Coordinates of C-alpha atoms in Angstrom, one line a residue:
Chain A
M254 CA 0.0 0.0 -0.1
I255 CA 3.0 2.3 -0.4
V256 CA 1.4 4.1 -3.4
S257 CA -1.8 4.8 -1.5
G258 CA 0.2 5.8 1.6
S259 CA 2.5 8.2 -0.3
S260 CA -0.4 9.8 -2.1
I261 CA -2.2 10.5 1.3
A262 CA 1.1 11.8 2.8
M263 CA 1.2 14.2 -0.1
N264 CA -2.3 15.4 0.5
T265 CA -1.5 15.8 4.2
L266 CA 1.5 17.8 3.3
L267 CA -0.6 20.1 1.0
G268 CA -2.8 20.8 3.9
E269 CA -5.9 19.3 2.2
S270 CA -8.9 18.8 4.5
M271 CA -9.8 15.6 5.9
K272 CA -12.7 14.6 8.1
I273 CA -13.8 11.7 10.3
A274 CA -16.8 10.1 8.5
D275 CA -17.6 7.3 10.8
V276 CA -16.9 5.6 14.1
Q277 CA -17.9 2.0 14.5
V278 CA -17.5 -0.5 17.3
I279 CA -17.0 -3.9 15.7
R280 CA -18.0 -6.6 18.1
F281 CA -16.6 -10.1 17.9
S282 CA -15.8 -12.9 20.3
V283 CA -12.6 -14.8 21.3
E284 CA -11.9 -18.0 23.2
A285 CA -10.8 -17.2 26.7
E286 CA -10.2 -19.1 29.9
D287 CA -10.7 -16.3 32.4
Y288 CA -13.7 -16.1 34.7
G289 CA -14.5 -13.3 37.3
T290 CA -15.2 -14.5 40.8
K291 CA -18.2 -12.7 42.4
W292 CA -15.6 -10.6 44.3
G293 CA -13.8 -9.5 41.2
Y294 CA -10.7 -10.1 39.2
G295 CA -10.5 -13.7 37.9
Q296 CA -9.8 -17.4 38.0
R297 CA -8.8 -19.7 35.2
G298 CA -11.6 -22.0 33.8
P299 CA -12.7 -24.0 30.8
K300 CA -12.4 -22.3 27.5
R301 CA -15.5 -20.4 26.3
R302 CA -16.2 -17.5 23.9
V303 CA -16.4 -14.0 25.3
P304 CA -17.2 -10.7 23.7
R305 CA -14.6 -8.3 22.7
G306 CA -14.7 -5.0 20.8
L307 CA -12.6 -3.1 18.2
I308 CA -13.0 0.6 17.4
K309 CA -12.7 1.7 13.8
I310 CA -12.4 5.3 12.8
T311 CA -13.0 6.0 9.1
T312 CA -12.3 9.2 7.2
D313 CA -14.1 10.7 4.2
D314 CA -11.0 9.5 2.1
G315 CA -11.7 5.9 3.2
E316 CA -8.7 5.7 5.4
S317 CA -9.1 4.1 8.8
G318 CA -7.5 3.7 12.2
F319 CA -8.2 0.8 14.6
D320 CA -7.9 0.0 18.3
T321 CA -8.8 -3.1 20.2
Q322 CA -10.7 -2.6 23.3
Y323 CA -10.0 -5.1 26.1
G324 CA -13.2 -6.8 27.2
W325 CA -13.4 -9.0 30.2
D326 CA -16.6 -10.3 31.6
G327 CA -18.2 -6.8 31.9
Y328 CA -15.0 -5.0 32.9
Y329 CA -13.6 -2.3 30.5
E330 CA -16.5 -2.9 28.0
P331 CA -16.3 -1.4 24.6
P332 CA -18.7 1.5 24.0
S333 CA -22.4 0.5 23.6
V334 CA -24.3 1.3 20.5
E335 CA -26.1 4.1 22.4
E336 CA -22.8 5.6 23.6
T337 CA -21.3 5.4 20.1
E338 CA -24.3 7.0 18.4
N339 CA -25.3 9.6 21.0
I340 CA -21.9 10.7 22.5
I341 CA -18.8 9.5 20.4
K342 CA -20.1 10.2 16.9
P343 CA -21.6 13.7 17.5
L344 CA -18.3 14.8 18.9
L345 CA -15.9 13.2 16.3
V346 CA -17.7 13.0 12.9
G347 CA -16.7 16.0 10.8
E348 CA -13.6 16.7 12.7
D349 CA -10.2 16.5 11.2
P350 CA -8.7 13.2 12.6
R351 CA -5.2 14.7 12.7
N352 CA -6.1 17.1 15.5
I353 CA -5.5 14.4 18.0
E354 CA -4.6 16.6 20.9
K355 CA -7.7 18.8 20.4
L356 CA -10.0 15.8 20.2
W357 CA -8.4 14.3 23.3
Q358 CA -8.9 17.6 25.2
W359 CA -12.6 17.6 24.1
M360 CA -13.1 14.0 25.2
M361 CA -11.4 14.6 28.6
A362 CA -13.7 17.7 29.2
H363 CA -16.8 15.6 28.3
R364 CA -18.4 13.6 31.1
G365 CA -19.8 11.0 28.7
F366 CA -16.5 9.4 27.7
S367 CA -14.9 6.9 29.9
E368 CA -11.1 6.9 30.1
T369 CA -10.9 3.6 28.4
T370 CA -13.0 4.9 25.5
I371 CA -10.9 8.0 25.3
G372 CA -7.7 5.8 25.2
S373 CA -9.1 3.6 22.5
I374 CA -10.0 6.5 20.3
D375 CA -6.8 8.1 20.9
C376 CA -4.9 5.0 19.9
A377 CA -7.1 4.6 16.7
L378 CA -6.3 8.1 15.7
W379 CA -2.6 7.5 16.2
D380 CA -2.9 4.3 14.2
L381 CA -4.6 6.4 11.4
M382 CA -1.8 9.0 11.7
G383 CA 0.8 6.2 11.1
K384 CA -1.0 5.1 8.0
L385 CA -1.1 8.8 6.7
A386 CA 2.7 9.0 7.3
N387 CA 3.2 5.5 5.9
S388 CA 5.1 4.8 9.0
P389 CA 4.9 2.7 12.1
T390 CA 3.0 4.7 14.7
Y391 CA 5.9 4.4 17.2
Q392 CA 8.0 6.4 14.8
V393 CA 5.2 9.0 14.2
L394 CA 5.4 9.4 18.0
G395 CA 9.2 9.9 17.8
G396 CA 10.9 6.5 17.5
A397 CA 13.6 5.8 20.0
R398 CA 14.0 2.0 19.9
D399 CA 12.3 -0.8 18.1
K400 CA 12.6 -3.4 20.9
V401 CA 11.2 -3.6 24.4
K402 CA 11.9 -6.0 27.1
A403 CA 9.1 -8.6 27.8
Y404 CA 8.2 -10.6 30.8
A405 CA 6.0 -13.6 31.2
S406 CA 3.1 -13.6 33.7
T407 CA 0.5 -15.7 35.3
Y408 CA -3.2 -16.0 35.9
P409 CA -4.0 -15.4 39.6
N410 CA -4.9 -18.4 41.6
L411 CA -3.0 -21.0 39.5
G412 CA -2.7 -23.5 42.2
N413 CA -0.2 -24.3 44.9
P414 CA 3.5 -22.9 44.9
D415 CA 4.6 -26.0 42.8
V416 CA 2.3 -25.1 40.1
Y417 CA 3.8 -21.6 39.9
A418 CA 7.3 -23.0 40.0
E419 CA 6.5 -25.2 37.1
H420 CA 5.0 -22.4 35.1
A421 CA 8.0 -20.2 35.8
K422 CA 10.4 -22.9 34.6
E423 CA 8.4 -23.4 31.4
A424 CA 8.5 -19.6 30.8
V425 CA 12.4 -19.6 31.4
A426 CA 12.7 -22.5 29.0
R427 CA 10.9 -20.5 26.4
G428 CA 13.4 -17.8 26.7
Y429 CA 11.9 -15.3 29.1
K430 CA 14.4 -13.5 31.3
A431 CA 11.7 -12.0 33.6
F432 CA 8.6 -13.5 35.2
K433 CA 5.8 -11.8 37.2
V434 CA 3.7 -13.6 39.7
H435 CA -0.1 -13.0 40.4
A436 CA -0.6 -15.2 43.5
Y437 CA -3.9 -15.4 45.4
I438 CA -6.2 -12.5 44.5
F439 CA -9.8 -12.7 45.6
W440 CA -9.0 -16.4 46.3
D441 CA -8.6 -18.5 49.5
P442 CA -5.7 -20.8 48.9
I443 CA -6.3 -22.6 52.2
N444 CA -9.9 -23.7 51.3
D445 CA -9.2 -23.4 47.6
C446 CA -12.2 -21.2 46.8
P447 CA -13.1 -17.6 45.7
A448 CA -12.9 -15.0 48.6
P449 CA -13.0 -11.3 49.0
G450 CA -9.9 -9.4 48.5
K451 CA -9.5 -8.6 52.2
P452 CA -8.4 -10.4 54.2
A453 CA -5.7 -11.3 51.7
F454 CA -3.2 -14.2 51.9
P455 CA 0.2 -12.6 52.0
K456 CA 2.0 -15.5 53.7
Q457 CA 0.8 -17.9 51.0
D458 CA 1.8 -15.4 48.4
I459 CA 5.3 -15.4 49.8
E460 CA 5.5 -19.1 49.6
V461 CA 4.6 -18.8 45.9
C462 CA 7.3 -16.2 45.5
E463 CA 9.9 -18.4 47.3
S464 CA 8.9 -21.4 45.2
V465 CA 9.4 -19.5 42.0
R466 CA 12.7 -18.0 43.0
A467 CA 14.0 -21.4 44.1
A468 CA 12.8 -22.9 40.7
V469 CA 14.4 -20.3 38.3
G470 CA 17.6 -19.5 40.2
N471 CA 19.0 -16.0 40.8
D472 CA 19.5 -14.8 37.3
I473 CA 15.9 -14.4 36.4
V474 CA 14.1 -11.1 37.1
L475 CA 11.0 -11.6 39.3
M476 CA 8.0 -9.4 40.3
L477 CA 4.9 -9.8 42.3
D478 CA 1.5 -8.2 41.6
P479 CA -1.0 -8.7 44.4
W480 CA -3.4 -6.4 42.7
S481 CA -4.0 -4.0 45.6
V482 CA -5.5 -6.4 48.1
Y483 CA -3.0 -5.8 50.9
T484 CA -3.1 -3.6 53.9
Y485 CA -0.2 -1.3 54.6
Q486 CA 1.3 -3.8 57.2
E487 CA 0.9 -6.7 54.7
S488 CA 2.5 -4.7 52.0
L489 CA 5.5 -3.9 54.3
M490 CA 5.8 -7.5 55.4
V491 CA 5.7 -8.9 51.9
G492 CA 7.9 -6.2 50.6
R493 CA 10.7 -7.1 53.2
Q494 CA 10.4 -10.8 52.2
L495 CA 10.7 -9.9 48.4
E496 CA 13.8 -7.9 49.1
K497 CA 15.4 -11.0 50.6
L498 CA 14.3 -13.0 47.6
D499 CA 15.8 -10.2 45.3
Y500 CA 12.4 -9.5 43.5
Y501 CA 12.5 -6.5 41.2
W502 CA 9.2 -4.8 42.0
L503 CA 6.1 -5.1 44.2
E504 CA 3.3 -3.9 42.0
H505 CA 0.4 -1.7 43.5
P506 CA 0.1 -3.7 46.7
M507 CA -2.6 -1.4 48.3
D508 CA -5.8 0.4 47.2
E509 CA -4.7 3.2 44.9
R510 CA -7.4 5.7 46.1
R511 CA -5.1 6.6 48.9
M512 CA -1.6 7.9 48.0
E513 CA -0.2 8.6 51.5
P514 CA 0.3 4.8 52.4
Y515 CA 2.3 4.5 49.2
K516 CA 4.4 7.5 50.2
Q517 CA 5.2 5.8 53.4
L518 CA 5.8 2.4 51.9
T519 CA 8.3 3.7 49.5
K520 CA 10.2 5.4 52.4
E521 CA 10.3 2.2 54.3
L522 CA 11.2 -0.3 51.6
D523 CA 14.1 -0.5 49.1
I524 CA 12.3 -2.7 46.6
N525 CA 10.6 -0.9 43.6
I526 CA 7.0 -0.1 44.2
M527 CA 5.0 -0.1 40.9
G528 CA 1.9 2.1 40.5
P529 CA -0.6 3.4 39.9
E530 CA -2.3 0.9 37.6
M531 CA -6.1 1.4 38.2
E532 CA -6.4 4.9 39.6
P533 CA -8.4 7.1 37.1
G534 CA -7.2 10.6 36.1
S535 CA -4.9 9.9 33.2
F536 CA -1.5 11.6 33.3
Y537 CA -2.7 14.2 35.8
T538 CA -2.9 11.4 38.4
R539 CA 0.2 9.9 37.2
A540 CA 2.0 13.3 37.7
N541 CA 0.9 13.2 41.4
W542 CA 2.4 9.7 41.7
A543 CA 5.8 10.5 40.2
F544 CA 7.4 10.8 43.5
Chain B
M282 CA -47.0 -0.3 58.0
I283 CA -45.9 0.2 61.6
V284 CA -46.9 -3.3 62.5
S285 CA -44.8 -4.8 59.7
G286 CA -41.9 -2.5 60.6
S287 CA -42.0 -3.3 64.3
S288 CA -42.1 -7.0 63.6
I289 CA -39.0 -6.8 61.5
A290 CA -37.3 -4.7 64.0
M291 CA -37.9 -7.4 66.5
N292 CA -36.5 -10.1 64.2
T293 CA -33.4 -7.9 63.8
L294 CA -33.1 -7.5 67.5
L295 CA -33.1 -11.3 67.8
G296 CA -30.4 -11.7 65.3
E297 CA -32.4 -13.7 62.9
S298 CA -30.9 -14.1 59.4
M299 CA -32.0 -12.0 56.5
K300 CA -30.7 -12.2 52.9
I301 CA -30.8 -10.1 49.8
A302 CA -33.0 -12.1 47.5
D303 CA -33.1 -9.9 44.3
V304 CA -31.6 -6.7 42.9
Q305 CA -33.6 -5.1 40.0
V306 CA -33.1 -2.1 38.0
I307 CA -36.6 -0.6 37.2
R308 CA -36.4 1.5 34.1
F309 CA -38.8 4.3 33.4
S310 CA -38.8 7.6 31.6
V311 CA -39.6 11.1 32.7
E312 CA -40.3 14.4 30.9
A313 CA -37.1 16.5 30.7
E314 CA -35.8 19.6 29.0
D315 CA -32.1 19.1 29.1
Y316 CA -30.0 18.2 26.1
G317 CA -26.4 17.5 25.9
T318 CA -24.3 19.5 23.4
K319 CA -21.9 17.4 21.4
W320 CA -19.1 18.8 23.8
G321 CA -20.8 17.8 26.9
Y322 CA -23.0 19.2 29.7
G323 CA -26.4 20.5 28.5
Q324 CA -28.6 23.0 27.2
R325 CA -32.3 23.6 27.7
G326 CA -34.7 22.4 25.0
P327 CA -38.3 21.2 24.2
K328 CA -39.7 18.7 26.6
R329 CA -39.2 15.1 25.7
R330 CA -39.2 11.8 27.5
V331 CA -35.7 10.4 28.7
P332 CA -34.8 7.2 30.4
R333 CA -34.2 6.9 34.2
G334 CA -33.4 4.0 36.5
L335 CA -34.5 3.0 40.0
I336 CA -32.6 0.3 42.0
K337 CA -34.7 -2.0 44.1
I338 CA -33.1 -4.4 46.5
T339 CA -35.4 -7.1 47.9
T340 CA -34.9 -9.4 50.9
D341 CA -36.1 -12.9 51.4
D342 CA -38.6 -11.4 53.9
G343 CA -40.2 -9.4 51.0
E344 CA -38.8 -6.1 52.4
S345 CA -37.1 -3.7 49.9
G346 CA -35.0 -0.7 49.7
F347 CA -34.9 1.8 46.7
D348 CA -32.7 4.4 45.2
T349 CA -33.1 6.5 42.2
Q350 CA -30.2 6.7 39.6
Y351 CA -29.8 10.0 37.9
G352 CA -29.9 9.4 34.1
W353 CA -29.0 12.1 31.8
D354 CA -28.5 11.5 28.2
G355 CA -26.0 8.7 28.6
Y356 CA -24.3 10.2 31.6
Y357 CA -24.5 8.4 35.1
E358 CA -26.5 5.6 33.5
P359 CA -28.2 3.0 35.6
P360 CA -26.6 -0.4 35.4
S361 CA -27.3 -2.5 32.4
V362 CA -29.2 -5.8 32.5
E363 CA -25.8 -7.5 31.9
E364 CA -24.1 -5.6 34.7
T365 CA -27.0 -6.3 37.0
E366 CA -27.1 -10.0 36.2
N367 CA -23.3 -10.8 35.9
I368 CA -21.7 -8.5 38.4
I369 CA -24.3 -7.0 40.9
K370 CA -26.4 -9.9 41.8
P371 CA -23.7 -12.6 42.1
L372 CA -22.1 -10.3 44.8
L373 CA -25.1 -9.3 46.7
V374 CA -27.8 -12.0 46.5
G375 CA -27.6 -14.3 49.6
E376 CA -25.8 -11.6 51.6
D377 CA -27.2 -10.0 54.8
P378 CA -28.2 -6.5 53.6
R379 CA -27.5 -5.1 57.1
N380 CA -23.8 -5.6 56.6
I381 CA -23.7 -2.4 54.6
E382 CA -20.0 -1.5 55.3
K383 CA -18.8 -4.9 54.3
L384 CA -20.8 -4.9 51.1
W385 CA -19.5 -1.3 50.4
Q386 CA -15.9 -2.6 50.8
W387 CA -16.4 -5.6 48.5
M388 CA -18.0 -3.3 45.9
M389 CA -15.2 -0.8 46.2
A390 CA -12.6 -3.5 45.8
H391 CA -14.4 -4.9 42.7
R392 CA -13.6 -3.4 39.3
G393 CA -17.0 -4.1 37.8
F394 CA -18.8 -1.6 39.9
S395 CA -18.9 2.1 39.0
E396 CA -18.9 4.6 41.8
T397 CA -22.5 5.7 40.8
T398 CA -23.7 2.1 41.1
I399 CA -21.9 1.7 44.4
G400 CA -23.6 4.9 45.7
S401 CA -27.0 3.8 44.5
I402 CA -26.7 0.4 46.1
D403 CA -25.5 1.9 49.3
C404 CA -28.3 4.3 49.5
A405 CA -30.9 1.5 48.7
L406 CA -29.4 -0.5 51.6
W407 CA -29.7 2.4 53.9
D408 CA -33.2 2.9 52.8
L409 CA -33.9 -0.6 53.6
M410 CA -32.2 -0.2 57.0
G411 CA -34.6 2.7 57.8
K412 CA -37.5 0.5 57.0
L413 CA -36.1 -2.2 59.3
A414 CA -35.7 0.3 62.1
N415 CA -39.2 1.8 61.3
S416 CA -37.4 5.2 61.3
P417 CA -36.3 7.8 58.7
T418 CA -32.9 6.8 57.3
Y419 CA -31.4 10.1 58.4
Q420 CA -32.1 9.2 62.0
V421 CA -30.7 5.6 61.5
L422 CA -27.5 7.4 60.4
G423 CA -27.5 9.5 63.6
G424 CA -30.1 12.3 63.2
A425 CA -28.7 15.8 64.0
R426 CA -31.2 18.0 62.4
D427 CA -34.4 17.7 60.3
K428 CA -33.9 20.7 58.0
V429 CA -31.3 21.8 55.6
K430 CA -31.0 25.0 53.7
A431 CA -31.9 24.9 50.1
Y432 CA -30.8 27.1 47.2
A433 CA -32.3 27.6 43.7
S434 CA -30.2 27.1 40.7
T435 CA -30.3 27.5 36.9
Y436 CA -29.7 25.6 33.7
P437 CA -26.5 26.6 32.0
N438 CA -26.9 28.8 28.9
L439 CA -30.2 30.2 29.9
G440 CA -29.8 33.3 27.8
N441 CA -28.5 36.8 28.3
P442 CA -27.9 38.4 31.7
D443 CA -31.4 39.8 31.8
V444 CA -32.8 36.2 31.6
Y445 CA -30.7 35.2 34.5
A446 CA -31.8 38.3 36.5
E447 CA -35.4 37.6 35.9
H448 CA -35.0 33.9 36.9
A449 CA -33.2 34.9 40.1
K450 CA -36.1 37.5 41.0
E451 CA -38.6 34.7 40.5
A452 CA -36.7 32.4 42.9
V453 CA -36.5 35.1 45.4
A454 CA -40.2 35.8 45.0
R455 CA -40.8 32.0 45.8
G456 CA -38.9 32.4 49.0
Y457 CA -35.4 31.3 48.2
K458 CA -32.7 33.0 50.2
A459 CA -29.9 31.7 48.0
F460 CA -29.3 31.3 44.2
K461 CA -26.7 29.6 42.3
V462 CA -25.7 30.5 38.7
H463 CA -24.6 28.1 36.0
A464 CA -23.7 30.7 33.2
Y465 CA -22.1 29.8 29.8
I466 CA -20.7 26.2 29.9
F467 CA -19.9 24.4 26.7
W468 CA -21.7 27.4 25.0
D469 CA -20.6 30.4 23.1
P470 CA -22.8 33.4 24.4
I471 CA -21.4 35.7 21.6
N472 CA -22.6 33.6 18.7
D473 CA -25.3 31.8 20.8
C474 CA -24.3 28.3 19.9
P475 CA -22.7 25.2 21.6
A476 CA -18.8 25.3 22.0
P477 CA -16.1 23.4 23.5
G478 CA -15.5 24.0 27.2
K479 CA -12.3 25.7 26.4
P480 CA -12.0 28.6 25.6
A481 CA -14.6 29.6 28.2
F482 CA -16.3 32.9 28.5
P483 CA -15.5 34.2 31.9
K484 CA -16.2 37.8 31.2
Q485 CA -19.7 37.0 29.9
D486 CA -20.2 34.8 33.0
I487 CA -19.2 37.9 35.2
E488 CA -21.9 39.9 33.4
V489 CA -24.4 37.4 34.3
C490 CA -23.2 37.3 38.0
E491 CA -23.3 41.2 38.1
S492 CA -26.9 41.2 36.6
V493 CA -28.1 38.7 39.1
R494 CA -26.6 40.6 42.1
A495 CA -28.2 43.8 40.8
A496 CA -31.6 42.1 40.5
V497 CA -31.8 40.5 43.9
G498 CA -30.1 43.0 46.1
N499 CA -27.4 42.4 48.8
D500 CA -29.3 40.0 51.1
I501 CA -29.4 37.1 48.9
V502 CA -26.7 34.5 49.0
L503 CA -25.2 34.0 45.5
M504 CA -23.0 31.3 44.1
L505 CA -21.3 30.6 40.7
D506 CA -20.7 27.2 39.2
P507 CA -18.6 27.4 36.0
W508 CA -18.4 23.6 35.9
S509 CA -14.6 23.3 35.5
V510 CA -14.2 25.1 32.2
Y511 CA -11.8 27.8 33.5
T512 CA -8.0 28.0 33.4
Y513 CA -6.1 29.0 36.5
Q514 CA -6.0 32.6 35.3
E515 CA -9.6 32.8 34.4
S516 CA -10.5 31.3 37.9
L517 CA -8.4 33.9 39.6
M518 CA -9.9 36.7 37.6
V519 CA -13.5 35.5 38.0
G520 CA -12.9 34.9 41.8
R521 CA -11.7 38.5 42.3
Q522 CA -14.8 39.8 40.6
L523 CA -17.0 37.6 42.6
E524 CA -15.4 38.8 45.8
K525 CA -16.4 42.3 44.9
L526 CA -20.0 41.1 44.1
D527 CA -20.0 39.4 47.6
Y528 CA -20.7 35.9 46.1
Y529 CA -20.5 33.1 48.6
W530 CA -18.6 30.5 46.6
L531 CA -17.0 29.7 43.3
E532 CA -17.7 26.1 42.5
H533 CA -15.0 23.8 41.0
P534 CA -13.9 26.3 38.4
M535 CA -11.0 24.1 37.0
D536 CA -10.5 20.5 35.9
E537 CA -10.4 18.4 39.1
R538 CA -7.8 16.0 37.9
R539 CA -5.2 18.5 39.1
M540 CA -5.2 19.5 42.7
E541 CA -2.2 21.9 42.8
P542 CA -4.0 24.7 40.9
Y543 CA -6.8 24.5 43.5
K544 CA -4.3 24.7 46.3
Q545 CA -2.8 27.9 44.8
L546 CA -6.2 29.4 44.0
T547 CA -7.4 29.0 47.6
K548 CA -4.2 30.8 48.8
E549 CA -4.8 33.7 46.4
L550 CA -8.5 34.1 46.9
D551 CA -10.7 34.9 49.9
I552 CA -14.0 33.6 48.3
N553 CA -14.9 30.0 49.2
I554 CA -13.8 27.5 46.6
M555 CA -16.2 24.5 46.3
G556 CA -14.9 21.1 45.2
P557 CA -14.4 18.4 44.2
E558 CA -17.6 17.5 42.5
M559 CA -16.7 15.1 39.8
E560 CA -13.3 13.7 40.7
P561 CA -13.7 10.0 41.4
G562 CA -12.2 8.2 44.3
S563 CA -15.0 8.5 46.9
F564 CA -14.0 9.8 50.4
Y565 CA -10.4 8.9 49.8
T566 CA -10.2 11.7 47.2
R567 CA -12.3 14.0 49.4
A568 CA -9.9 13.5 52.2
N569 CA -7.0 14.7 49.9
W570 CA -9.1 17.8 49.1
A571 CA -9.9 18.7 52.7
F572 CA -7.3 21.4 52.9

């Protein structure tokens, strides 16, 4: 498509007008093994088909940009037909899709757009920009490198520590140099059944972490993500143990709606604390967290 | 229903079990005059029917608690059928509805509940508790007073300053001692058409505020709510003018995703700054704002 791409790039260069003609949410389903427990997050189960969504933004030139929306048992759902027709399209259709910053500001000022929807539309517009520039989007954004490090990770509630150890060894055998543990989250490992997030099971989580470190040796980078279920005291206790096990980070151990406990935790611990993940507020919130 | 109420109160006293048997979202429509512009918020228009929702929680004893959910053109929507069946009912059905704090913590820890849904369920459970106690809910929560002060308020984008002045005089004639202005929000008062929130029209907003003060005299409490469309400089300028006009508060003038500009503004101004209104995070965020 280099010819088409070049021709569009030339139009862009010439400042020709371009308008968003349509926004569609393409729904489809995929095979997945994750199930939510009634208290949240998930557990692994038999394969089944679950709904997913894809946002497609089309211009009057027939160009398009895409973004996938994560869909997970009612979490982070793609926009509904009503949202798309009543809120998204009235704002976007007729606008120049290259004014990405302006459209982002409009969406952020509008109460009808969720942050996940704004993120998807933003990504679809950048995908379109990459096509207009006949370039990978990462270069349109100012390419600095074309590789990133990857780590393997786990479902939560995989089983006993041996199951995690086996999984980590398989990941290392496949070439991974780093591995992140999701241990017992919304799950009671003693009675092996779903449970509320609090009380959590930090001691059992540490047993998993110990088992994984013993299985992969000292050269593999390891992380733990307890998905915000710990109290402050539990976070401190687990953090100290992870330091002894030479883990690389402890990921958002506590509820992110309170920042002060995180400030205190980072003072007390040497291990990296990763966060925020789920706190809304886009980069405004992230700026507050950059301590 | 005093007999029924007393009998249930007695059961409660005896520690008898009680379970949530069902959660329903009752959908209905009302006549409304508010329309969203494509950039958000609203304008007044011809009456039409719009959807609303009501949450009903029913116990195995047949008792029930209710809460209305504000529904406004796709903003703050009541939970969908899917959300109710897949996320809300699995968590709540079978639980004792009197454990309101426990259920609130569970909902807050669960990614599938929006804060508006949590708030509605919480209110419905407290409504039910009032019925169990055969008492108004405000007394179950620890009654301190049975009256609160009320103020009249306006649609945004009502018209020119004279329209606002006339509206304020009508409110005063009906006995209101306080009046809050929503001036030009997502609206261009010069060309009289919808507009993005930024650039805002603070000078025109002040003209409305001046007109209202002149119309009602000095004994009426007045407030301005620009609904977060101002920059910091605009907020400072409008705040200074409102101080001269003896306005009582300036309500969340800026985007609430950044708190530092609010800290600075409250240092610079004497007028009360009201906020946050829209920032998520429940009382955790509110605690951060209590400066």
